[in-house]
């Protein structure tokens, strides 16, 4: 009986000791599952009761923190929804399996879908209606970065949509989560381009032609075809002729840049001697160089043949050499060089001028950009045209310069270019 009583007492004691611990264990498991409502009621009056009270205080703080975070998430979600609703571009986000996770109001409008259409979780190919816009979206997704443009014009209205895609990654770790697509209505831009083309057409026919006629009559006067001019008259007509020529040059430069920006400048490829092209540019500008006693020389050990548009490259050389003459002082030197770099030819124009400030080394290739305080005639378009013409040949142009040590302009072009059906240059490795 004594043994049985002892065992029963031991069992009761063990139960009294383990019951609070089990309560704490179950409550901790509930908290681990995210249930911050769990509480432990222990009234043993010892350390276990103190532990239970500490645990309850902890769960209360966790519950308050959880509510606060939920409120913040809801607020951020509402802000995001408001931004996506108000934004002018269509936004579609898909996961790595091309299932739609988000589509804003504007995107639904562009696809002709109802505002409450159920798109989330559905594949792009099923959720979006078949047509050129979905095709453009898919093409943008295959090649993130470059945009895809689609013409949705009808007889009633003109409409153009541009689609771009960018990967969605987690901050810090960079893990890819999917793709976000942006759909932008560029109809207004296209209308502006159309107006610009019409304006350029106006310039071409209503300004260039009369200006050309005026230059022709001025040349006749200078030659004495309408009677001999005295010295004073010859000086005045020569000044008008120079100003007219500058105006014609400005108009031609603006037209060339506009054509290039609109993609309407076509290359005329043929086998040309780059040394010969550079030599012609030097001959044309020889008189300007002599007026400042500048020595010009061509450093080329051979003809350096290439498939290129000779007229464009002559303009490039002329613009670079003309700039060098402007900014090279009396008795200076200009060296035009051509070297073979394997698949490319590297051309250079080096002068002994005062150099270019470091912060202008890239800016001077932009339209109307000139080094401040050094405006010596010109329009600031020569280097822009040179950049366009070099890039049209799939080449690169840059400048190296230090103040007081002159400037060295370089550009490279591939030797063997071919043309696409649209008249754009294509490198040999791109030919299928």
CSV table of C-alpha atoms in Angstrom, one decimal:
chain,number,residue,atom,x,y,z
A,1,UNK,CA,0.0,0.0,0.0
A,2,UNK,CA,2.8,2.4,0.8
A,3,UNK,CA,4.5,1.7,-2.6
A,4,UNK,CA,1.2,2.3,-4.4
A,5,UNK,CA,0.5,5.5,-2.5
A,6,UNK,CA,4.0,6.7,-3.3
A,7,UNK,CA,3.6,6.0,-7.0
A,8,UNK,CA,0.2,7.8,-7.1
A,9,UNK,CA,1.7,10.8,-5.3
A,10,UNK,CA,4.6,10.9,-7.7
A,11,UNK,CA,2.3,10.8,-10.7
A,12,UNK,CA,0.2,13.6,-9.3
A,13,UNK,CA,3.3,15.7,-8.6
A,14,UNK,CA,4.7,15.1,-12.0
A,15,UNK,CA,1.4,16.2,-13.6
A,16,UNK,CA,1.3,19.3,-11.5
A,17,UNK,CA,4.8,20.2,-12.6
A,18,UNK,CA,4.5,19.3,-16.3
A,19,UNK,CA,1.0,20.8,-16.9
A,20,UNK,CA,2.2,24.5,-16.9
A,21,UNK,CA,5.2,23.5,-19.1
A,22,UNK,CA,2.8,21.9,-21.6
A,23,UNK,CA,0.6,25.0,-21.6
A,24,UNK,CA,3.7,27.1,-22.3
A,25,UNK,CA,4.8,24.7,-25.1
A,26,UNK,CA,1.3,24.8,-26.8
A,27,UNK,CA,1.1,28.6,-26.6
A,28,UNK,CA,4.6,28.9,-28.1
A,29,UNK,CA,3.5,26.6,-31.0
A,30,UNK,CA,0.5,28.8,-31.6
A,31,UNK,CA,2.7,31.9,-31.7
A,32,UNK,CA,5.0,30.2,-34.2
A,33,UNK,CA,1.9,29.6,-36.4
A,34,UNK,CA,1.2,33.4,-36.2
A,35,UNK,CA,-1.6,33.2,-33.6
A,36,UNK,CA,-0.7,36.1,-31.3
A,37,UNK,CA,-4.0,35.7,-29.4
A,38,UNK,CA,-2.6,32.8,-27.4
A,39,UNK,CA,-2.3,33.3,-23.6
A,40,UNK,CA,-1.1,31.1,-20.8
A,41,UNK,CA,-2.9,31.1,-17.4
A,42,UNK,CA,-0.7,29.7,-14.7
A,43,UNK,CA,-1.3,30.4,-10.9
A,44,UNK,CA,1.4,28.3,-9.3
A,45,UNK,CA,2.9,31.3,-7.5
A,46,UNK,CA,6.4,30.3,-8.5
A,47,UNK,CA,8.9,30.9,-11.3
A,48,UNK,CA,6.6,29.2,-13.9
A,49,UNK,CA,3.9,31.8,-13.2
A,50,UNK,CA,6.4,34.6,-13.7
A,51,UNK,CA,7.5,32.9,-17.0
A,52,UNK,CA,3.9,32.7,-18.1
A,53,UNK,CA,3.3,36.4,-17.4
A,54,UNK,CA,6.4,37.3,-19.3
A,55,UNK,CA,5.2,35.2,-22.2
A,56,UNK,CA,1.8,36.9,-22.2
A,57,UNK,CA,3.4,40.3,-22.2
A,58,UNK,CA,5.5,39.2,-25.2
A,59,UNK,CA,2.5,37.9,-27.2
A,60,UNK,CA,0.6,41.2,-26.5
A,61,UNK,CA,3.6,43.2,-27.9
A,62,UNK,CA,3.7,40.9,-30.9
A,63,UNK,CA,0.0,41.3,-31.4
A,64,UNK,CA,0.3,45.1,-31.4
A,65,UNK,CA,3.3,45.0,-33.8
A,66,UNK,CA,1.4,42.6,-36.1
A,67,UNK,CA,-1.6,44.9,-36.2
A,68,UNK,CA,0.7,47.9,-36.9
A,69,UNK,CA,2.4,46.1,-39.8
A,70,UNK,CA,-0.9,45.0,-41.3
A,71,UNK,CA,-2.1,48.6,-41.2
A,72,UNK,CA,1.1,49.8,-42.9
A,73,UNK,CA,0.8,47.1,-45.6
A,74,UNK,CA,-2.8,48.1,-46.3
A,75,UNK,CA,-1.8,51.7,-46.5
A,76,UNK,CA,1.1,50.9,-48.9
A,77,UNK,CA,-1.2,48.7,-51.0
A,78,UNK,CA,-3.8,51.5,-51.3
A,79,UNK,CA,-1.0,54.0,-52.3
A,80,UNK,CA,0.2,51.6,-54.9
A,81,UNK,CA,-3.3,50.9,-56.2
A,82,UNK,CA,-3.9,54.7,-56.4
A,83,UNK,CA,-0.7,55.2,-58.4
A,84,UNK,CA,-1.4,52.4,-60.8
A,85,UNK,CA,-4.9,53.6,-61.2
A,86,UNK,CA,-3.9,57.1,-62.0
A,87,UNK,CA,-0.8,56.5,-64.2
A,88,UNK,CA,-1.2,57.2,-67.9
A,89,UNK,CA,0.6,54.1,-69.0
A,90,UNK,CA,-0.7,50.6,-69.1
A,91,UNK,CA,1.1,48.3,-66.6
A,92,UNK,CA,0.9,44.5,-66.7
A,93,UNK,CA,3.1,42.4,-64.4
A,94,UNK,CA,3.5,38.6,-65.0
A,95,UNK,CA,5.5,36.0,-63.0
A,96,UNK,CA,8.2,33.8,-64.4
A,97,UNK,CA,5.6,31.5,-65.9
A,98,UNK,CA,3.9,34.4,-67.7
A,99,UNK,CA,0.9,34.4,-65.4
A,100,UNK,CA,-0.6,37.8,-64.8
A,101,UNK,CA,-0.2,39.1,-61.3
A,102,UNK,CA,-1.3,42.7,-61.9
A,103,UNK,CA,-3.0,44.7,-64.6
A,104,UNK,CA,-3.9,48.4,-64.0
A,105,UNK,CA,-7.0,50.2,-65.3
A,106,UNK,CA,-5.1,51.8,-68.3
A,107,UNK,CA,-3.9,48.4,-69.5
A,108,UNK,CA,-7.3,46.9,-69.4
A,109,UNK,CA,-8.6,49.9,-71.4
A,110,UNK,CA,-6.0,49.4,-74.1
A,111,UNK,CA,-6.9,45.7,-74.5
A,112,UNK,CA,-10.6,46.5,-74.4
A,113,UNK,CA,-11.2,44.6,-71.2
A,114,UNK,CA,-13.7,45.4,-68.5
A,115,UNK,CA,-12.4,47.0,-65.4
A,116,UNK,CA,-13.5,44.0,-63.2
A,117,UNK,CA,-12.2,41.4,-65.6
A,118,UNK,CA,-10.5,38.5,-63.8
A,119,UNK,CA,-7.0,38.4,-65.1
A,120,UNK,CA,-4.8,37.6,-62.0
A,121,UNK,CA,-3.3,34.1,-62.2
A,122,UNK,CA,-4.2,33.5,-65.8
A,123,UNK,CA,-1.5,33.1,-68.6
A,124,UNK,CA,-1.0,36.2,-70.8
A,125,UNK,CA,-1.9,34.2,-73.9
A,126,UNK,CA,-5.3,33.3,-72.4
A,127,UNK,CA,-6.2,36.4,-70.4
A,128,UNK,CA,-5.4,39.0,-73.1
A,129,UNK,CA,-7.3,39.1,-76.4
A,130,UNK,CA,-5.5,38.0,-79.5
A,131,UNK,CA,-4.2,40.8,-81.7
A,132,UNK,CA,-1.2,43.0,-82.6
A,133,UNK,CA,-1.0,44.5,-79.1
A,134,UNK,CA,-0.7,41.1,-77.4
A,135,UNK,CA,1.9,40.1,-80.1
A,136,UNK,CA,3.9,43.3,-79.4
A,137,UNK,CA,3.7,42.5,-75.6
A,138,UNK,CA,5.0,39.0,-76.2
A,139,UNK,CA,7.8,40.3,-78.4
A,140,UNK,CA,8.8,42.8,-75.8
A,141,UNK,CA,8.9,40.1,-73.2
A,142,UNK,CA,11.3,38.0,-75.3
A,143,UNK,CA,13.8,40.8,-75.7
A,144,UNK,CA,13.5,43.1,-72.6
A,145,UNK,CA,14.8,46.6,-73.2
A,146,UNK,CA,14.1,47.6,-76.8
A,147,UNK,CA,10.5,48.7,-77.3
A,148,UNK,CA,8.0,47.2,-79.7
A,149,UNK,CA,5.6,49.6,-81.4
A,150,UNK,CA,2.2,48.6,-82.9
A,151,UNK,CA,-0.1,50.6,-85.2
A,152,UNK,CA,-3.7,50.3,-84.0
A,153,UNK,CA,-5.0,53.0,-86.4
A,154,UNK,CA,-8.4,52.7,-87.9
A,155,UNK,CA,-10.3,54.7,-90.5
A,156,UNK,CA,-11.7,56.9,-87.8
A,157,UNK,CA,-8.5,57.6,-85.8
A,158,UNK,CA,-4.7,57.2,-85.7
A,159,UNK,CA,-3.4,55.3,-82.7
A,160,UNK,CA,0.1,54.0,-81.9
A,161,UNK,CA,1.1,52.0,-78.8
A,162,UNK,CA,4.7,51.3,-77.6
A,163,UNK,CA,5.3,48.2,-75.5
A,164,UNK,CA,8.5,47.8,-73.3
A,165,UNK,CA,9.4,45.1,-70.8
A,166,UNK,CA,11.7,45.0,-67.8
A,167,UNK,CA,12.6,42.2,-65.4
A,168,UNK,CA,11.2,42.4,-61.9
A,169,UNK,CA,13.9,41.4,-59.3
A,170,UNK,CA,14.0,41.3,-55.5
A,171,UNK,CA,16.0,44.2,-53.9
A,172,UNK,CA,19.4,43.2,-52.7
A,173,UNK,CA,19.4,39.5,-53.8
A,174,UNK,CA,18.4,40.1,-57.4
A,175,UNK,CA,16.3,37.0,-57.7
A,176,UNK,CA,14.0,37.4,-60.8
A,177,UNK,CA,10.3,37.4,-60.0
A,178,UNK,CA,8.9,38.0,-63.4
A,179,UNK,CA,8.4,40.8,-66.0
A,180,UNK,CA,6.6,44.1,-65.9
A,181,UNK,CA,5.2,45.4,-69.2
A,182,UNK,CA,4.6,49.1,-69.9
A,183,UNK,CA,2.2,50.2,-72.6
A,184,UNK,CA,2.4,53.8,-73.7
A,185,UNK,CA,0.2,55.6,-76.2
A,186,UNK,CA,2.6,57.5,-78.5
A,187,UNK,CA,0.0,58.8,-80.9
A,188,UNK,CA,0.7,62.4,-80.1
A,189,UNK,CA,4.4,61.8,-80.7
A,190,UNK,CA,3.7,60.4,-84.1
A,191,UNK,CA,1.4,63.3,-84.9
A,192,UNK,CA,4.2,65.7,-83.9
A,193,UNK,CA,6.7,63.8,-86.1
A,194,UNK,CA,4.2,64.1,-89.0
A,195,UNK,CA,4.0,67.8,-88.5
A,196,UNK,CA,7.7,68.1,-88.3
A,197,UNK,CA,8.1,66.2,-91.6
A,198,UNK,CA,5.6,68.6,-93.2
A,199,UNK,CA,7.5,71.6,-91.8
A,200,UNK,CA,10.8,70.2,-93.2
A,201,UNK,CA,9.1,69.7,-96.5
A,202,UNK,CA,8.1,73.4,-96.4
A,203,UNK,CA,11.7,74.4,-95.6
A,204,UNK,CA,13.1,72.2,-98.4
A,205,UNK,CA,10.9,73.7,-101.1
A,206,UNK,CA,10.1,77.3,-99.8
A,207,UNK,CA,13.5,78.2,-98.3
A,208,UNK,CA,16.2,76.1,-99.9
A,209,UNK,CA,15.2,76.7,-103.5
A,210,UNK,CA,14.9,80.5,-103.3
A,211,UNK,CA,18.1,80.6,-101.2
A,212,UNK,CA,19.9,78.6,-103.8
A,213,UNK,CA,18.7,81.0,-106.5
A,214,UNK,CA,19.9,83.9,-104.5
A,215,UNK,CA,23.3,82.3,-104.1
A,216,UNK,CA,23.5,81.8,-107.8
A,217,UNK,CA,22.7,85.4,-108.6
A,218,UNK,CA,25.3,86.5,-106.1
A,219,UNK,CA,27.9,84.3,-107.8
A,220,UNK,CA,27.0,86.0,-111.1
A,221,UNK,CA,27.6,89.4,-109.6
A,222,UNK,CA,30.9,88.4,-108.1
A,223,UNK,CA,32.0,87.0,-111.5
A,224,UNK,CA,31.1,90.3,-113.2
A,225,UNK,CA,28.5,88.8,-115.5
A,226,UNK,CA,26.1,91.7,-114.7
A,227,UNK,CA,28.8,94.3,-114.9
A,228,UNK,CA,32.1,94.9,-113.1
A,229,UNK,CA,31.8,95.7,-109.4
A,230,UNK,CA,34.1,98.2,-107.7
A,231,UNK,CA,36.1,97.1,-104.7
A,232,UNK,CA,33.5,98.3,-102.2
A,233,UNK,CA,30.6,96.7,-104.0
A,234,UNK,CA,32.6,93.4,-104.4
A,235,UNK,CA,33.3,93.4,-100.6
A,236,UNK,CA,29.6,93.9,-99.8
A,237,UNK,CA,28.4,91.2,-102.2
A,238,UNK,CA,31.0,88.8,-100.9
A,239,UNK,CA,29.8,89.4,-97.4
A,240,UNK,CA,26.2,88.7,-98.4
A,241,UNK,CA,27.4,85.6,-100.3
A,242,UNK,CA,29.2,84.2,-97.2
A,243,UNK,CA,26.1,84.9,-94.9
A,244,UNK,CA,23.8,83.2,-97.5
A,245,UNK,CA,26.2,80.2,-97.6
A,246,UNK,CA,26.2,79.9,-93.9
A,247,UNK,CA,22.3,80.1,-93.8
A,248,UNK,CA,22.2,77.4,-96.5
A,249,UNK,CA,24.6,75.2,-94.5
A,250,UNK,CA,22.5,75.6,-91.4
A,251,UNK,CA,19.3,74.6,-93.3
A,252,UNK,CA,21.1,71.6,-94.8
A,253,UNK,CA,22.4,70.5,-91.4
A,254,UNK,CA,19.0,70.8,-89.7
A,255,UNK,CA,17.4,68.8,-92.6
A,256,UNK,CA,20.1,66.1,-92.4
A,257,UNK,CA,19.7,65.7,-88.6
A,258,UNK,CA,15.9,65.6,-88.9
A,259,UNK,CA,16.2,62.9,-91.6
A,260,UNK,CA,18.6,60.9,-89.5
A,261,UNK,CA,16.4,61.2,-86.3
A,262,UNK,CA,13.4,60.1,-88.4
A,263,UNK,CA,15.3,57.2,-89.8
A,264,UNK,CA,15.0,58.5,-93.4
A,265,UNK,CA,18.7,58.8,-94.2
A,266,UNK,CA,19.8,56.0,-96.4
A,267,UNK,CA,23.3,54.7,-96.9
A,268,UNK,CA,24.7,54.4,-100.4
A,269,UNK,CA,27.4,51.7,-99.9
A,270,UNK,CA,30.2,51.2,-102.4
A,271,UNK,CA,33.9,50.4,-102.2
A,272,UNK,CA,35.7,53.6,-101.3
A,273,UNK,CA,39.3,54.6,-100.4
A,274,UNK,CA,39.2,56.2,-97.0
A,275,UNK,CA,42.5,57.9,-97.7
A,276,UNK,CA,41.0,59.3,-100.9
A,277,UNK,CA,37.9,60.5,-99.0
A,278,UNK,CA,40.1,62.2,-96.3
A,279,UNK,CA,42.3,63.7,-99.0
A,280,UNK,CA,39.3,65.4,-100.7
A,281,UNK,CA,38.2,66.9,-97.4
A,282,UNK,CA,41.7,68.3,-96.9
A,283,UNK,CA,41.7,69.8,-100.4
A,284,UNK,CA,38.4,71.5,-99.8
A,285,UNK,CA,39.5,73.1,-96.6
A,286,UNK,CA,43.1,73.9,-97.7
A,287,UNK,CA,42.4,77.6,-98.3
A,288,UNK,CA,41.0,78.1,-94.8
A,289,UNK,CA,44.1,76.4,-93.3
A,290,UNK,CA,46.4,78.6,-95.4
A,291,UNK,CA,44.7,81.7,-94.1
A,292,UNK,CA,46.0,80.9,-90.6
A,293,UNK,CA,49.2,79.3,-91.9
A,294,UNK,CA,48.1,75.9,-90.5
A,295,UNK,CA,49.9,72.9,-91.9
A,296,UNK,CA,47.7,69.9,-92.7
A,297,UNK,CA,49.0,66.4,-93.5
A,298,UNK,CA,47.5,63.0,-94.2
A,299,UNK,CA,49.1,60.1,-92.4
A,300,UNK,CA,47.9,57.0,-94.3
A,301,UNK,CA,50.2,54.2,-95.6
A,302,UNK,CA,47.7,52.9,-98.1
A,303,UNK,CA,44.3,53.6,-99.6
A,304,UNK,CA,42.4,51.6,-96.9
A,305,UNK,CA,39.4,50.4,-98.9
A,306,UNK,CA,36.0,49.9,-97.1
A,307,UNK,CA,32.4,49.4,-98.0
A,308,UNK,CA,31.0,52.8,-97.0
A,309,UNK,CA,29.0,55.8,-98.0
A,310,UNK,CA,31.8,58.1,-99.3
A,311,UNK,CA,29.8,61.3,-99.3
A,312,UNK,CA,28.8,60.8,-95.6
A,313,UNK,CA,32.4,60.0,-94.5
A,314,UNK,CA,33.6,63.0,-96.5
A,315,UNK,CA,31.2,65.1,-94.4
A,316,UNK,CA,32.6,63.6,-91.2
A,317,UNK,CA,36.2,64.4,-92.2
A,318,UNK,CA,35.2,67.9,-93.3
A,319,UNK,CA,33.4,68.6,-90.1
A,320,UNK,CA,36.2,67.4,-87.9
A,321,UNK,CA,38.9,69.1,-90.0
A,322,UNK,CA,36.8,72.3,-90.1
A,323,UNK,CA,36.5,72.4,-86.4
A,324,UNK,CA,40.2,71.8,-86.0
A,325,UNK,CA,41.0,74.8,-88.2
A,326,UNK,CA,38.7,77.0,-86.2
A,327,UNK,CA,40.3,76.2,-82.9
A,328,UNK,CA,43.9,75.8,-83.9
A,329,UNK,CA,46.0,79.0,-83.6
A,330,UNK,CA,48.2,80.5,-86.3
A,331,UNK,CA,51.1,78.3,-87.5
A,332,UNK,CA,49.5,75.2,-86.0
A,333,UNK,CA,49.4,71.7,-87.3
A,334,UNK,CA,46.5,69.3,-88.1
A,335,UNK,CA,47.1,65.6,-88.8
A,336,UNK,CA,44.6,63.3,-90.4
A,337,UNK,CA,45.4,59.6,-89.8
A,338,UNK,CA,44.0,56.3,-90.8
A,339,UNK,CA,45.1,52.9,-89.4
A,340,UNK,CA,43.9,49.3,-89.9
A,341,UNK,CA,42.5,47.6,-86.8
A,342,UNK,CA,41.5,44.3,-88.3
A,343,UNK,CA,37.8,44.3,-88.8
A,344,UNK,CA,37.7,48.1,-88.4
A,345,UNK,CA,39.4,51.2,-89.7
A,346,UNK,CA,40.3,53.9,-87.2
A,347,UNK,CA,40.4,57.5,-88.4
A,348,UNK,CA,41.7,60.4,-86.5
A,349,UNK,CA,42.0,64.2,-86.7
A,350,UNK,CA,44.6,65.7,-84.4
A,351,UNK,CA,45.2,69.4,-83.8
A,352,UNK,CA,47.6,71.6,-81.8
A,353,UNK,CA,44.8,73.8,-80.4
A,354,UNK,CA,44.1,74.8,-76.8
A,355,UNK,CA,42.2,71.6,-76.0
A,356,UNK,CA,38.7,70.9,-74.7
A,357,UNK,CA,37.6,70.9,-71.0
A,358,UNK,CA,36.9,67.5,-69.5
A,359,UNK,CA,33.2,68.1,-68.9
A,360,UNK,CA,32.6,68.9,-72.6
A,361,UNK,CA,34.3,65.7,-74.0
A,362,UNK,CA,30.9,64.0,-74.5
A,363,UNK,CA,28.6,67.0,-74.6
A,364,UNK,CA,30.1,68.5,-77.7
A,365,UNK,CA,28.5,65.8,-79.8
A,366,UNK,CA,25.0,66.9,-78.8
A,367,UNK,CA,23.0,69.3,-81.0
A,368,UNK,CA,23.9,73.0,-80.7
A,369,UNK,CA,26.4,72.3,-77.9
A,370,UNK,CA,29.6,74.3,-78.0
A,371,UNK,CA,32.3,75.0,-75.4
A,372,UNK,CA,31.3,78.0,-73.4
A,373,UNK,CA,33.3,81.1,-74.1
A,374,UNK,CA,34.7,79.8,-77.3
A,375,UNK,CA,32.0,80.5,-79.9
A,376,UNK,CA,33.9,81.0,-83.1
A,377,UNK,CA,31.1,80.9,-85.7
A,378,UNK,CA,29.3,77.7,-86.6
A,379,UNK,CA,26.0,76.3,-85.4
A,380,UNK,CA,27.1,73.5,-83.1
A,381,UNK,CA,25.7,70.9,-85.5
A,382,UNK,CA,28.9,69.7,-87.2
A,383,UNK,CA,29.9,67.2,-84.6
A,384,UNK,CA,26.3,66.0,-84.1
A,385,UNK,CA,26.1,65.2,-87.9
A,386,UNK,CA,29.5,63.5,-87.7
A,387,UNK,CA,28.2,61.3,-84.8
A,388,UNK,CA,25.0,60.4,-86.7
A,389,UNK,CA,27.0,59.5,-89.9
A,390,UNK,CA,29.5,57.4,-88.0
A,391,UNK,CA,26.8,55.6,-86.1
A,392,UNK,CA,24.9,55.0,-89.3
A,393,UNK,CA,28.0,53.0,-90.3
A,394,UNK,CA,27.8,51.0,-87.0
A,395,UNK,CA,30.9,52.8,-85.9
A,396,UNK,CA,32.0,54.9,-82.8
A,397,UNK,CA,33.2,58.4,-82.5
A,398,UNK,CA,35.0,60.1,-79.5
A,399,UNK,CA,37.5,62.7,-78.5
A,400,UNK,CA,40.6,62.8,-76.3
A,401,UNK,CA,41.9,66.1,-75.1
A,402,UNK,CA,43.8,67.9,-72.4
A,403,UNK,CA,43.8,71.6,-71.9
A,404,UNK,CA,46.8,73.1,-73.6
A,405,UNK,CA,47.7,69.9,-75.5
A,406,UNK,CA,45.3,70.0,-78.4
A,407,UNK,CA,42.4,67.6,-79.3
A,408,UNK,CA,42.3,64.2,-81.0
A,409,UNK,CA,39.0,63.2,-82.6
A,410,UNK,CA,38.7,59.5,-83.5
A,411,UNK,CA,36.1,57.4,-85.2
A,412,UNK,CA,36.0,53.7,-86.3
A,413,UNK,CA,33.9,52.0,-89.0
A,414,UNK,CA,33.7,48.3,-90.0
A,415,UNK,CA,35.4,47.4,-93.3
A,416,UNK,CA,32.7,45.2,-94.8
A,417,UNK,CA,29.2,46.5,-94.3
A,418,UNK,CA,26.1,45.4,-96.1
A,419,UNK,CA,22.7,46.9,-96.4
A,420,UNK,CA,19.4,45.6,-95.0
A,421,UNK,CA,16.3,45.9,-97.3
A,422,UNK,CA,15.4,49.1,-95.4
A,423,UNK,CA,18.7,50.7,-96.3
A,424,UNK,CA,20.4,50.4,-92.9
A,425,UNK,CA,23.9,49.2,-92.3
A,426,UNK,CA,24.5,45.6,-91.3
A,427,UNK,CA,27.7,44.1,-90.0
A,428,UNK,CA,29.0,40.9,-91.7
A,429,UNK,CA,28.4,38.7,-88.7
A,430,UNK,CA,24.7,39.8,-88.7
A,431,UNK,CA,24.2,38.3,-92.2
A,432,UNK,CA,22.4,35.0,-92.1
